[in-house]
Coordinates of C-alpha atoms and ligand atoms in Angstrom, one line a residue:
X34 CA 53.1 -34.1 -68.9
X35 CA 51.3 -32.3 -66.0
X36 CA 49.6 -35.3 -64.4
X37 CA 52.2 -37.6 -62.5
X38 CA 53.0 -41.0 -64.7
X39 CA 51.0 -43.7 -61.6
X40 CA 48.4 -41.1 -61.9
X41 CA 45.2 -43.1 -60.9
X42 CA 42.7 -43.1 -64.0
X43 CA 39.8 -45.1 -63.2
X44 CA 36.2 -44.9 -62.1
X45 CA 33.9 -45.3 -59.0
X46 CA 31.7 -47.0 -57.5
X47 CA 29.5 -48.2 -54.1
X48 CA 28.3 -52.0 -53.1
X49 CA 24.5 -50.9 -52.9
X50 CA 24.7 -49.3 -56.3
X51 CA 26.1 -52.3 -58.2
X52 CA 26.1 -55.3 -56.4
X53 CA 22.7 -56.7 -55.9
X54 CA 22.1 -60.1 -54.8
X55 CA 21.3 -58.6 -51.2
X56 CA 20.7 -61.7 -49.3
X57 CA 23.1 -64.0 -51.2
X58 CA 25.2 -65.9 -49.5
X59 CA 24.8 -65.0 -46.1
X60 CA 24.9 -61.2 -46.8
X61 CA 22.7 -59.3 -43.7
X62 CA 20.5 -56.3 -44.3
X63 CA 21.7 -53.0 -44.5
X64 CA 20.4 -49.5 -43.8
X65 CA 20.2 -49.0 -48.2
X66 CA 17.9 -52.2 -48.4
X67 CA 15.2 -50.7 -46.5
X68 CA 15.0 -47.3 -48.3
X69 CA 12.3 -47.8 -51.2
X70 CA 12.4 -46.5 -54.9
X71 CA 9.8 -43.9 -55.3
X72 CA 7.5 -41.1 -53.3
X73 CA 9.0 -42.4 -49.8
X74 CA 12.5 -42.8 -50.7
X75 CA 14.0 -38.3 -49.8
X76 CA 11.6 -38.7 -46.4
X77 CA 13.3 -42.0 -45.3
X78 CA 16.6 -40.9 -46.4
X79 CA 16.4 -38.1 -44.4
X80 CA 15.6 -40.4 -41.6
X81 CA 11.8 -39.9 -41.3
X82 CA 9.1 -42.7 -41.5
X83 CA 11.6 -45.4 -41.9
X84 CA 10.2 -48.5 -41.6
X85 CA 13.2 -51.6 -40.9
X86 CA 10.7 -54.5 -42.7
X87 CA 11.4 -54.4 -47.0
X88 CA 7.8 -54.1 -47.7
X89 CA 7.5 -51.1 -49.9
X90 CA 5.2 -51.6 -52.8
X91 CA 7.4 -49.4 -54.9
X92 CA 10.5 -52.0 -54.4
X93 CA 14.0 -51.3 -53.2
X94 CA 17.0 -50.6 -56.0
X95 CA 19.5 -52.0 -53.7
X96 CA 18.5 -55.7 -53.8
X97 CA 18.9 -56.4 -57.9
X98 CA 21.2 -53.4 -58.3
X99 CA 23.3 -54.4 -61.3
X100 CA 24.1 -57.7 -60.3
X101 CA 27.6 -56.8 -60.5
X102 CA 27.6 -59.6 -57.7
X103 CA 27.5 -62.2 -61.0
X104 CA 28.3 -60.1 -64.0
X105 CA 32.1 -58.7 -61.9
X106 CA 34.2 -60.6 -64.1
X107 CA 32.4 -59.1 -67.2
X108 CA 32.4 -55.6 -65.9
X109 CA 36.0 -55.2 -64.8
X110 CA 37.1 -56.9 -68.1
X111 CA 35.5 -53.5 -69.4
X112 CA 37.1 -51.3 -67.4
X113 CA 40.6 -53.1 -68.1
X114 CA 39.9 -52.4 -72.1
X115 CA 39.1 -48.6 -71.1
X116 CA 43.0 -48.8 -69.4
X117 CA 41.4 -48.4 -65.9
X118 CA 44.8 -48.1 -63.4
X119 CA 42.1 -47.4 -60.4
X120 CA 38.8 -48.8 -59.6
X121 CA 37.0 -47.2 -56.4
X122 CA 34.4 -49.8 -55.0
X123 CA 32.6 -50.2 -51.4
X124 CA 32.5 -53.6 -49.5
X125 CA 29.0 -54.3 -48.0
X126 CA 29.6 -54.3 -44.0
X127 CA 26.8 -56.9 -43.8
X128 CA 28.6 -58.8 -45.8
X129 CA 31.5 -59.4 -44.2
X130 CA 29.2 -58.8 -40.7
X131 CA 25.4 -59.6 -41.4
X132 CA 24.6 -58.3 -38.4
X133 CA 27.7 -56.4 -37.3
X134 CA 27.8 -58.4 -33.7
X135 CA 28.9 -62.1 -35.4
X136 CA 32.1 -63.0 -33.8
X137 CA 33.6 -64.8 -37.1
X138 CA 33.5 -62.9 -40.3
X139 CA 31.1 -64.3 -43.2
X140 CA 33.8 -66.6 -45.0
X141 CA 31.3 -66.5 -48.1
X142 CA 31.6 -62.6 -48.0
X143 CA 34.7 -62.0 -47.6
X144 CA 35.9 -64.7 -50.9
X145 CA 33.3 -62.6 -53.2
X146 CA 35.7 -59.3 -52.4
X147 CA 38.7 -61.3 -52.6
X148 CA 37.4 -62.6 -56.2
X149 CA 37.2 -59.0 -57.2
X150 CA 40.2 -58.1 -56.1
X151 CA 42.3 -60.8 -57.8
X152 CA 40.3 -59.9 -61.0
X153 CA 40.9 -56.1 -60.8
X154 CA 44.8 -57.0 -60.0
X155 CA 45.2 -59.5 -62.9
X156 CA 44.5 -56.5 -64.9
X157 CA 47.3 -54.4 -63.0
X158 CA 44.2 -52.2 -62.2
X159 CA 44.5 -50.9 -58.7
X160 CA 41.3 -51.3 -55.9
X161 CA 40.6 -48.1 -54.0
X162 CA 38.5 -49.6 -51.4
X163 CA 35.8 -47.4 -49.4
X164 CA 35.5 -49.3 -46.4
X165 CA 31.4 -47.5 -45.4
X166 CA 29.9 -46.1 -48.5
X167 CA 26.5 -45.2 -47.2
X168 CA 25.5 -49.1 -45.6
X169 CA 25.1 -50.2 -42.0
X170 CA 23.9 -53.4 -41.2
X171 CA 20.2 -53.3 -40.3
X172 CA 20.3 -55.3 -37.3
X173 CA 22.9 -52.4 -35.9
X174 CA 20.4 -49.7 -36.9
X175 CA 17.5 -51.7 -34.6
X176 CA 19.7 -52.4 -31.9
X177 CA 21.5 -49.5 -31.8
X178 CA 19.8 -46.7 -33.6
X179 CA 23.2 -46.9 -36.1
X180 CA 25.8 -44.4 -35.4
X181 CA 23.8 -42.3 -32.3
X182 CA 25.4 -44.9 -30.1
X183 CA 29.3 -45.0 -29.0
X184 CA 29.2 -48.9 -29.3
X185 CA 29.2 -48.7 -33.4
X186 CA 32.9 -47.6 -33.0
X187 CA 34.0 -51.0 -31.7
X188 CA 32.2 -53.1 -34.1
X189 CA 33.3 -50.8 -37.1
X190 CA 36.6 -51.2 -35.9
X191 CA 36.3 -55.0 -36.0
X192 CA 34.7 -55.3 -39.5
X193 CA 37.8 -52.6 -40.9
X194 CA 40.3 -54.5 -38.9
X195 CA 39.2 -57.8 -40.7
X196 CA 39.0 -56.2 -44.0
X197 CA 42.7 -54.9 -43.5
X198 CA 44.4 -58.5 -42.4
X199 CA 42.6 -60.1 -45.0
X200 CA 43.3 -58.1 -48.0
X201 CA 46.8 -57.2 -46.7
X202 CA 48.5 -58.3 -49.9
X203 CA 46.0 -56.9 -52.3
X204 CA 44.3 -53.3 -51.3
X205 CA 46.5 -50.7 -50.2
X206 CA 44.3 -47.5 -50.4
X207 CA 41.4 -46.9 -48.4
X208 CA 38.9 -44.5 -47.6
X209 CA 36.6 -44.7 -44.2
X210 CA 33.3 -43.2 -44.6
X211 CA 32.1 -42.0 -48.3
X212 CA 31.0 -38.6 -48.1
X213 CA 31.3 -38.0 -44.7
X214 CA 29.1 -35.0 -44.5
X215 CA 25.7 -36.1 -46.1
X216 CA 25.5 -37.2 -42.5
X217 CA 23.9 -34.0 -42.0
X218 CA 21.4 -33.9 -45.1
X219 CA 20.2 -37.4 -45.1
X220 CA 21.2 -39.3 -42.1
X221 CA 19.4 -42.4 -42.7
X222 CA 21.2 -42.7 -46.4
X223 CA 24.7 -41.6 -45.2
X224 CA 24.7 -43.6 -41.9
X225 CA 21.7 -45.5 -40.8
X226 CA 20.4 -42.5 -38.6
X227 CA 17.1 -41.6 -37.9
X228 CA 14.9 -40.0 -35.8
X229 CA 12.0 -40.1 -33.3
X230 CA 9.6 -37.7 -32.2
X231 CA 11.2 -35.2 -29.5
X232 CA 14.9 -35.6 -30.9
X233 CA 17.1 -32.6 -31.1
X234 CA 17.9 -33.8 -34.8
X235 CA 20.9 -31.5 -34.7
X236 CA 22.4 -32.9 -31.2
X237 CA 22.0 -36.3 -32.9
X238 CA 23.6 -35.7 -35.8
X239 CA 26.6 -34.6 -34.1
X240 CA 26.6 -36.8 -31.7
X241 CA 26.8 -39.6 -34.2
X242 CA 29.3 -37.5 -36.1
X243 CA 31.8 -37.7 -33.5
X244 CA 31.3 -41.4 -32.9
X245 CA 32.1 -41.9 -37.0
X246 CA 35.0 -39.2 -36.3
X247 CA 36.6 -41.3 -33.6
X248 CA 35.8 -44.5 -35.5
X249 CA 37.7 -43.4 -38.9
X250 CA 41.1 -42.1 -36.4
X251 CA 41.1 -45.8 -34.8
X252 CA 40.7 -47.6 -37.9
X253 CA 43.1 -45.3 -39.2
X254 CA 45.9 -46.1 -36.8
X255 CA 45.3 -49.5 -37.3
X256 CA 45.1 -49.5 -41.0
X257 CA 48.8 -48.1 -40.8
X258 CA 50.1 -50.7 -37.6
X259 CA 48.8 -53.6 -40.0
X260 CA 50.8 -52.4 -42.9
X261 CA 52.9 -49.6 -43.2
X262 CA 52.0 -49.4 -46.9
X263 CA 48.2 -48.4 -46.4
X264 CA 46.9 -45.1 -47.7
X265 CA 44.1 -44.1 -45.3
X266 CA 41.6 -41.2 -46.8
X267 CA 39.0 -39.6 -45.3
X268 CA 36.1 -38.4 -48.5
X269 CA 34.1 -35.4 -48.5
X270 CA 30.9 -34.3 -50.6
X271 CA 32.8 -31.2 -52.1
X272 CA 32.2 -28.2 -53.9
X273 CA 32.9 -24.5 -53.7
X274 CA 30.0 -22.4 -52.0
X275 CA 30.2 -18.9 -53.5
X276 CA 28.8 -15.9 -52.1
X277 CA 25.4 -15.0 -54.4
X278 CA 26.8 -11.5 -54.9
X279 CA 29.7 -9.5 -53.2
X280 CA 27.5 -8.4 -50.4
X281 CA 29.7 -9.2 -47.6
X282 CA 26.3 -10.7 -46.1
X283 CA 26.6 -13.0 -48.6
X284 CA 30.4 -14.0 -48.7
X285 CA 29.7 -14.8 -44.5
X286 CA 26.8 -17.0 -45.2
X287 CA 29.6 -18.8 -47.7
X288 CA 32.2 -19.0 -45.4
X289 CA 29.3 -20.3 -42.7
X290 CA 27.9 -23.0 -45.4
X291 CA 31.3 -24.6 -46.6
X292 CA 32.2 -24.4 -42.6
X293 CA 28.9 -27.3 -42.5
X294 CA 31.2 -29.5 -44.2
X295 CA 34.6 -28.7 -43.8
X296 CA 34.5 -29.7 -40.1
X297 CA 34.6 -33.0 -40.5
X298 CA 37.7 -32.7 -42.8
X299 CA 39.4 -30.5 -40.1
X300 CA 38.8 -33.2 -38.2
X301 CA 40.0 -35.9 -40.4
X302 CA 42.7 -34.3 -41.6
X303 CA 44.3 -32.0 -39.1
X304 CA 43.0 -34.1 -35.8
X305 CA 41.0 -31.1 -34.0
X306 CA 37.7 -29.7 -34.0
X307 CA 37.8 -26.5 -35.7
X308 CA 37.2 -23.2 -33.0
X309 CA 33.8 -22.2 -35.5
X310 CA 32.3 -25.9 -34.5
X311 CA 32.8 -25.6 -31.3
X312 CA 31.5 -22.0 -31.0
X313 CA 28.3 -23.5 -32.7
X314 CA 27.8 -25.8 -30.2
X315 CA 27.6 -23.4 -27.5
X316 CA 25.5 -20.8 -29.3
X317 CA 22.9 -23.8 -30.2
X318 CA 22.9 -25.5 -27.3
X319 CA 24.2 -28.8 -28.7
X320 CA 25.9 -30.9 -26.1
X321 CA 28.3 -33.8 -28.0
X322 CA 29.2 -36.1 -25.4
X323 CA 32.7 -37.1 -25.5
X324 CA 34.8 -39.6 -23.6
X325 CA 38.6 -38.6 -22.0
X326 CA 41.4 -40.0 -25.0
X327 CA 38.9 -39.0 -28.0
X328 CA 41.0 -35.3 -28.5
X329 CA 43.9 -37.8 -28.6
X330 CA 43.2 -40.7 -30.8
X331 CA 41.5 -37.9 -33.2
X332 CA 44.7 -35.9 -33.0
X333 CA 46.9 -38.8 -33.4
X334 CA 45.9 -40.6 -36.3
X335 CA 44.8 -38.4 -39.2
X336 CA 44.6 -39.3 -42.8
X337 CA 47.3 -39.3 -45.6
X338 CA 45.2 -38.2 -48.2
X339 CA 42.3 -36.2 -49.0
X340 CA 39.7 -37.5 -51.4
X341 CA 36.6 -36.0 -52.6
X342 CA 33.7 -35.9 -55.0
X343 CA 32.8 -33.5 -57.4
X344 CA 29.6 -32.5 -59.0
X345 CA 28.9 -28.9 -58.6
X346 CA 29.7 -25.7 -56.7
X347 CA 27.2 -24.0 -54.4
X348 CA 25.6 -20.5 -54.1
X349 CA 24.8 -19.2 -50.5
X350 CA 22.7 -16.1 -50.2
X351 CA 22.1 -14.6 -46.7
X352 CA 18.2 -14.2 -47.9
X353 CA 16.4 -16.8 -47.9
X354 CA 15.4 -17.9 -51.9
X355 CA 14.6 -20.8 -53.9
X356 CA 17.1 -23.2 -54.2
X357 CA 18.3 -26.2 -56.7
X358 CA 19.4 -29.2 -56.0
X359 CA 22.7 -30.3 -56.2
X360 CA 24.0 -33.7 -55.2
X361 CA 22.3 -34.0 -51.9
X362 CA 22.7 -30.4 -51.0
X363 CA 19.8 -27.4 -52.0
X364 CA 21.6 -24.7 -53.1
X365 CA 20.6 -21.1 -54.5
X366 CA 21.1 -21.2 -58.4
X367 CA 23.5 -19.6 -60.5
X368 CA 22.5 -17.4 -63.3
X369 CA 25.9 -18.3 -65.0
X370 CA 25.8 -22.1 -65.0
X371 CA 23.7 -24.5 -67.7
X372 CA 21.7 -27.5 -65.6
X373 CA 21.7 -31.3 -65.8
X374 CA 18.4 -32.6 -66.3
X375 CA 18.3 -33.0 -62.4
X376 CA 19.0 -30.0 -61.9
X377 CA 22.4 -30.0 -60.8
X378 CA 24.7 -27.2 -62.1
X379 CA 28.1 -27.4 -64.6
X380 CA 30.8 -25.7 -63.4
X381 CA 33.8 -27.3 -64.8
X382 CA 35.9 -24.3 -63.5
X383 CA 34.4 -24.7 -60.3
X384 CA 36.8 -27.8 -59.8
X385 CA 39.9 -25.8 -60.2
X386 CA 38.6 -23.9 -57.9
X387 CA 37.7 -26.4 -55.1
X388 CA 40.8 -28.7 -55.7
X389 CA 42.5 -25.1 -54.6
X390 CA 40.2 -24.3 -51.7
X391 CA 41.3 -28.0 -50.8
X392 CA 45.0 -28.1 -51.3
X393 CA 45.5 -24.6 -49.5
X394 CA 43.4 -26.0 -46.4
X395 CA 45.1 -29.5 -46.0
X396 CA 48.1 -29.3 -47.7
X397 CA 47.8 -33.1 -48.2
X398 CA 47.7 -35.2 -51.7
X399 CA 44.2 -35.0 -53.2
X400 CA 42.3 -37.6 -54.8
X401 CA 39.2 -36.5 -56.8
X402 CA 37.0 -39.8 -56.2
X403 CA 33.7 -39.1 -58.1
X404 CA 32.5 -36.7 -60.7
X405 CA 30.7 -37.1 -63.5
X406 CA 27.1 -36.5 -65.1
X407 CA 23.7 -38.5 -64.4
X408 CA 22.0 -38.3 -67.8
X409 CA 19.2 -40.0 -69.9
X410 CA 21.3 -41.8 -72.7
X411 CA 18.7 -43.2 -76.1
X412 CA 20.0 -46.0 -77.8
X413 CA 19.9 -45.3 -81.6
X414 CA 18.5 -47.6 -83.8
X415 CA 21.3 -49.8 -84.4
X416 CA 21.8 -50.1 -80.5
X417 CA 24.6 -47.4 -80.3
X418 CA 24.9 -44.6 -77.7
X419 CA 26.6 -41.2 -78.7
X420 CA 26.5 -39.1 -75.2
X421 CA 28.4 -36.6 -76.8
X422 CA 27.0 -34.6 -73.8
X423 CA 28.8 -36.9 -71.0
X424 CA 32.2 -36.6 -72.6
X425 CA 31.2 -32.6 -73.2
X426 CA 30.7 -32.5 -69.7
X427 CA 34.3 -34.6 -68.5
X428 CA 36.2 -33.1 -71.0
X429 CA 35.8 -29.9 -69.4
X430 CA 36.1 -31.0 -66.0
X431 CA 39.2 -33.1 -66.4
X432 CA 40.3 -29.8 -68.7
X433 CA 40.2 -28.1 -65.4
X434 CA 41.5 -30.2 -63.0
X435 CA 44.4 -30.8 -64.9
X436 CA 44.6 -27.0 -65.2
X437 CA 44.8 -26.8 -61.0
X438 CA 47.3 -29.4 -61.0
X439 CA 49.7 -27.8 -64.0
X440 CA 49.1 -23.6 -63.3
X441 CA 48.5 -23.9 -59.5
X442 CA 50.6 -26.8 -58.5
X443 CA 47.9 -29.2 -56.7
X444 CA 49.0 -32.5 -56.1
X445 CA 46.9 -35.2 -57.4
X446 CA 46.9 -38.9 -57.2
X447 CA 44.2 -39.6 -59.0
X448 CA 40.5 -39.4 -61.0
X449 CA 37.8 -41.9 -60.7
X450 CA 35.1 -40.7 -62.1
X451 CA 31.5 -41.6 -60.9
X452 CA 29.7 -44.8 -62.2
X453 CA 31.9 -45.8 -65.5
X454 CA 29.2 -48.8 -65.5
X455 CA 25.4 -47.6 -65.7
X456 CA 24.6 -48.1 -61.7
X457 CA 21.6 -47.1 -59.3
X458 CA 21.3 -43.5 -58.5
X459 CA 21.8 -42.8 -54.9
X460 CA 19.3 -39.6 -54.2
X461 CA 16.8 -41.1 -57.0
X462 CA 16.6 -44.5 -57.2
X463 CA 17.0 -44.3 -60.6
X464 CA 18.5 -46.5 -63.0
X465 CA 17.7 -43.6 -65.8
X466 CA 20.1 -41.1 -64.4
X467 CA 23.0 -42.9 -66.0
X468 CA 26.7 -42.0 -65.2
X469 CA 28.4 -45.0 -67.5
X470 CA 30.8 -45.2 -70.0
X471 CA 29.1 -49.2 -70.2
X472 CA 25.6 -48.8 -70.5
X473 CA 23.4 -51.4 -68.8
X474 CA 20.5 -52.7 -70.0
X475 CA 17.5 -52.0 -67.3
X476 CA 15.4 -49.4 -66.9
X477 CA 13.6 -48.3 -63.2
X478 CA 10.9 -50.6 -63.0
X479 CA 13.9 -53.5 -63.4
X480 CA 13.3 -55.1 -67.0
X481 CA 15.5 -55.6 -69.5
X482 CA 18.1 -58.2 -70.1
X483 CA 21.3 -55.9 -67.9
X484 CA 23.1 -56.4 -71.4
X485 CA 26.1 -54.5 -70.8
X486 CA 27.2 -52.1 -74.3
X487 CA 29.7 -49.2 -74.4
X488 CA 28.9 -46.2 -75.4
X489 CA 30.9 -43.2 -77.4
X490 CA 31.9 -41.9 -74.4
X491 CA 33.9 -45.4 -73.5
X492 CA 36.1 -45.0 -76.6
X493 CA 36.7 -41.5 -75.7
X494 CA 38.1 -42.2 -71.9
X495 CA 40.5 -44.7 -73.4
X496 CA 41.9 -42.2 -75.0
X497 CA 41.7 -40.0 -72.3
X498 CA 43.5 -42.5 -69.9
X499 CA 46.2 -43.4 -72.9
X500 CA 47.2 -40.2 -72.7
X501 CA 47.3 -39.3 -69.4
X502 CA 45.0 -36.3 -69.9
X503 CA 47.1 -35.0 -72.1
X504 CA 44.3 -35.6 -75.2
X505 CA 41.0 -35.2 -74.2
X506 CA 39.1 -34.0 -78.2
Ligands
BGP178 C1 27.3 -39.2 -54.4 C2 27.4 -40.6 -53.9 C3 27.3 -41.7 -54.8 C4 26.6 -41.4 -56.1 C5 26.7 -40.0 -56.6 C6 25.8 -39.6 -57.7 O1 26.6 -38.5 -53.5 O2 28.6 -40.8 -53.1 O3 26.9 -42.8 -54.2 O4 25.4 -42.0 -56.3 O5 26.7 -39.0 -55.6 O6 24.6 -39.2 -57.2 P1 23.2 -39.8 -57.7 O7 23.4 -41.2 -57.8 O8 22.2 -39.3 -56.8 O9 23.0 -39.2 -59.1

C-alpha cells in the first residue's frame, strides 16, 4: 500500500466560510465581514475601496456562512460516516480576541473550539488547526492598518500562544497563515491590508510580509516549547508554473513567477530570504524595514512540515496575453487542459508534478491541505445529487498524488481535500460554486432551509478513505 497506514484522509475548511454567527457570543469583527458579496467584493479584496462599516447592500457571506457555528455536531457526524481521520478547520482570531488588544481571551470563544474539538476527537478524527485563514480582527485593521505594522506580531503571538496552552491536550498539528502568498494578489482577503492613495503597494506588501514571516517563526518556537509534540506548518497557494513554450524567454518568466511565491516558503521552511528576493528589492527600490534578531528568530524556528493547496498549475509567457483565472492567481491558459466552469484549469498530473517541485525544494514531509472542484451540483427530482464530475475530477487527482508518493518517493502525511461540506467560496462569494461531498441547502441570495444531504460523491470518498487510496473507481 503506497500511502503510509495514519495517512491523514480528511477534508478542509476556514471559520469565515462555515461558521457564521459572526457576532455571537462575543465574537469581534474581522477583515472577511467587511468584504461584500457581489460587484465590490475583487476591488476590496484587493484592498481598494474598503469600507470598515458592514453596510453593503449586496450583504456579506461571512456573517450566515453555513452556520456550522449550530449545525457542528451534525456536520462532523458526517464526516466521521465518510471515515474522516483529518479535519483542517481555522479558528476565528476575533473570536478568541474580538479586538486583538483584550487582555483576557473570550471564554465564550474559546469553549465553542473546544466543543469542536472534543466532537471531532470522539470520532478518533484528528483536528488540523490553521491558526489565520484569511481573518484579522477589524479593530486591528483600523488601528493598525492590519499586518503593515510591526505591532500585529506581538498580538498574533498572544492569540497563537493562548490557542496552544488551551488546546494542549487536543490539537497537535498546526498551520500559521493559510496561503501565505495571496498576500500579494489580494491583501485585504489574505491579511487585512489595504491601501491609500500614494502607497508603494509593493513596499507594503512586503513590508507586511515580513512582519507575518517573523510572526509564524515566533509562534513556531513557541508552538514546539509548549509541547514538544506540535507539528508547526507553514501553507502555500501551490501549483506548477510552466513555461508557455520552450522559448527559454518563457521558462525564465517561469522560474521568475513560481519565485513570487516560493519566497515565503524559503522563508518558512529553510529560515532565510532567498538571494532572488533580495536582488528584487534592490532593483525595485523596495526598502523592507527590518529589526536586529529577525535573520535569527527566522532562521531558528522553521516549520516541520510543508502543506499546500492544490487546484491548478500555471502558464507564464514572457509576452504579455490574456489570462485565466486560477485560484486567485491570472494565469496564461493552456491549450491542453479542460476548464471548471470558473475557469480554472484540470491538471491532475500537474499535482505529481508540484508535490515533486515541493519535495525536491524542502525536503520536508508534505501535506496536501486543499484541492478539489467548485462546481454547480442540480438536485434530481428525488433530491439526489450524482456529481459524477467531482469525483471525475478527485479521482484523478488523488490517482496522481498517490502516483508521486509510490514512483517518485514523496512523503506524504496527508489529503484534505477542499470543502467536504458545501461552504462559501472565498474569491466569489458564492454559495453555488460548491466543493462538498454534503451538499447544503442555500443558494447565494441565502434562502433555503441549510438542509444538509450527501451526494454520490460522499459514498465514493468513503470508499476512497477505506481503502487508503488504494480503490478510487
Ligand atoms: C483557497 C482558499 C480557500 C478556498 C479555496 C477555494 O484559495 O484557501 O479559502 O475558498 O481556495 O476557492 P474558492 O472558494 O474561491 O472557490
Amino acid at each position: 500500500m503506497p500511502l503510509r497506514k495514519d495517512f491523514l484522509w480528511g477534508g478542509a475548511t476556514a471559520a469565515n466560510q462555515i461558521e457564521g454567527a459572526y457576532l455571537e457570543d462575543g465574537k469581534g469583527l474581522s477583515n472577511v465581514d467587511v468584504i461584500p458579496y457581489g460587484k465590490r467584493r475583487f476591488t476590496v479584496m484587493s484592498g481598494h475601496d474598503v469600507s470598515l462599516v458592514p453596510n453593503d447592500p449586496a450583504g456579506y457571506p461571512s456573517h450566515q456562512a453555513i452556520d456550522f457555528y449550530h449545525t457542528y455536531k451534525e456536520d462532523i457526524a458526517l464526516m466521521a460516516e465518510m471515515g474522516f481521520k483529518a479535519f483542517r478547520m481555522s479558528i476565528a482570531w476575533s473570536r478568541i480576541y474580538p479586538t486583538g488588544e483584550e487582555r483576557e481571551p473570550n471564554e465564550k470563544g474559546l469553549a465553542f473550539y473546544d466543543a469542536v474539538f472534543d466532537e471531532l476527537l470522539k470520532y478518533g478524527i484528528e483536528p488540523c488547526v490553521t491558526i489565520d485563514h484569511f481573518d484579522c480582527p477589524l479593530a486591528l485593521v483600523e488601528k493598525y492598518g492590519s499586518w503593515r505594522s510591526r505591532e500585529m506580531i506581538d498580538l498574533y503571538v498572544k492569540y497563537a500562544t493562548t490557542l496552544f496552552k488551551r488546546y494542549k491536550e487536543k490539537v497537535h498539528i498546526w498551520m500559521t497563515f493559510n496561503e501565505i502568498n495571496v498576500l500579494m494578489h489580494l491583501p485585504f482577503m489574505g491579511a487585512g491590508v489595504s491601501f491609500k492613495e500614494g502607497d508603494n503597494e509593493l513596499e507594503v506588501q512586503f513590508q507586511a510580509a515580513h512582519h507575518i514571516l517573523v510572526a509564524s517563526a515566533l509562534v513556531t518556537k513557541v508552538a514546539h516549547e509548549i509541547n514538544p509534540k506540535n507539528q508547526m506548518g507553514c501553507m502555500l497557494a501551490a501549483g506548477v508554473t510552466y513555461p508557455f513554450s520552450c522559448n527559454p524567454e518563457d521558462a525564465l518568466e517561469a522560474m521568475k513567477r513560481a519565485h513570487d511565491s516560493y519566497f515565503f516558503i524559503d522563508v518558512q521552511s529553510r529560515g532565510a530570504y532567498p538571494n532572488y528576493i533580495v536582488k528584487q528589492w534592490e532593483r525595485d527600490g523596495i526598502h523592507v524595514k527590518m529589526e536586529e534578531g529577525d535573520a535569527a528568530i527566522l532562521k531558528a524556528n522553521t516549520v516541520d512540515y510543508v502543506s499546500f493547496s492544490y487546484y491548478t498549475s500555471r502558464v507564464a509567457q514572457a509576452v504579455e496575453v490574456e489570462k485565466t483565472s486560477a485560484n486567485i492567481f491570472g494565469t496564461v491558459k493552456n491549450p491542453y487542459l479542460k476548464s471548471s466552469e470558473w475557469g480554472w484549469q484540470i491538471d491532475p498530473l500537474g499535482l505529481r508534478i508540484t508535490m515533486n517541485e515541493i519535495w525536491d525544494r524542502y525536503q520536508k514531509p508534505l501535506f496536501i491541505v486543499e484541492n478539489g472542484l467548485g462546481a454547480v451540483d442540480i438536485p434530481e427530482a428525488d433530491g439526489s445529487i450524482n456529481d459524477d464530475y467531482r469525483i471525475d475530477y478527485m479521482r484523478e487527482h488523488i490517482r496522481e498524488m498517490v502516483n508521486a508518493v509510490d514512483l517518485d518517493g514523496v512523503e506524504l502525511m496527508g489529503y484534505t481535500m477542499w470543502g467536504p461540506i458545501d461552504l462559501v467560496s472565498a474569491s466569489t462569494g458564492e454559495m453555488k460554486k460548491r466543493y462538498g461531498f454534503i451538499y447544503v441547502n442555500k443558494d447565494d441570495q441565502g434562502n433555503g432551509d441549510a438542509a444538509r444531504s450527501r451526494k454520490k460523491s460522499f459514498y465514493w470518498y468513503k470508499r476512497v478513505i477505506a481503502s487508503n487510496g488504494t480503490e478510487l473507481d
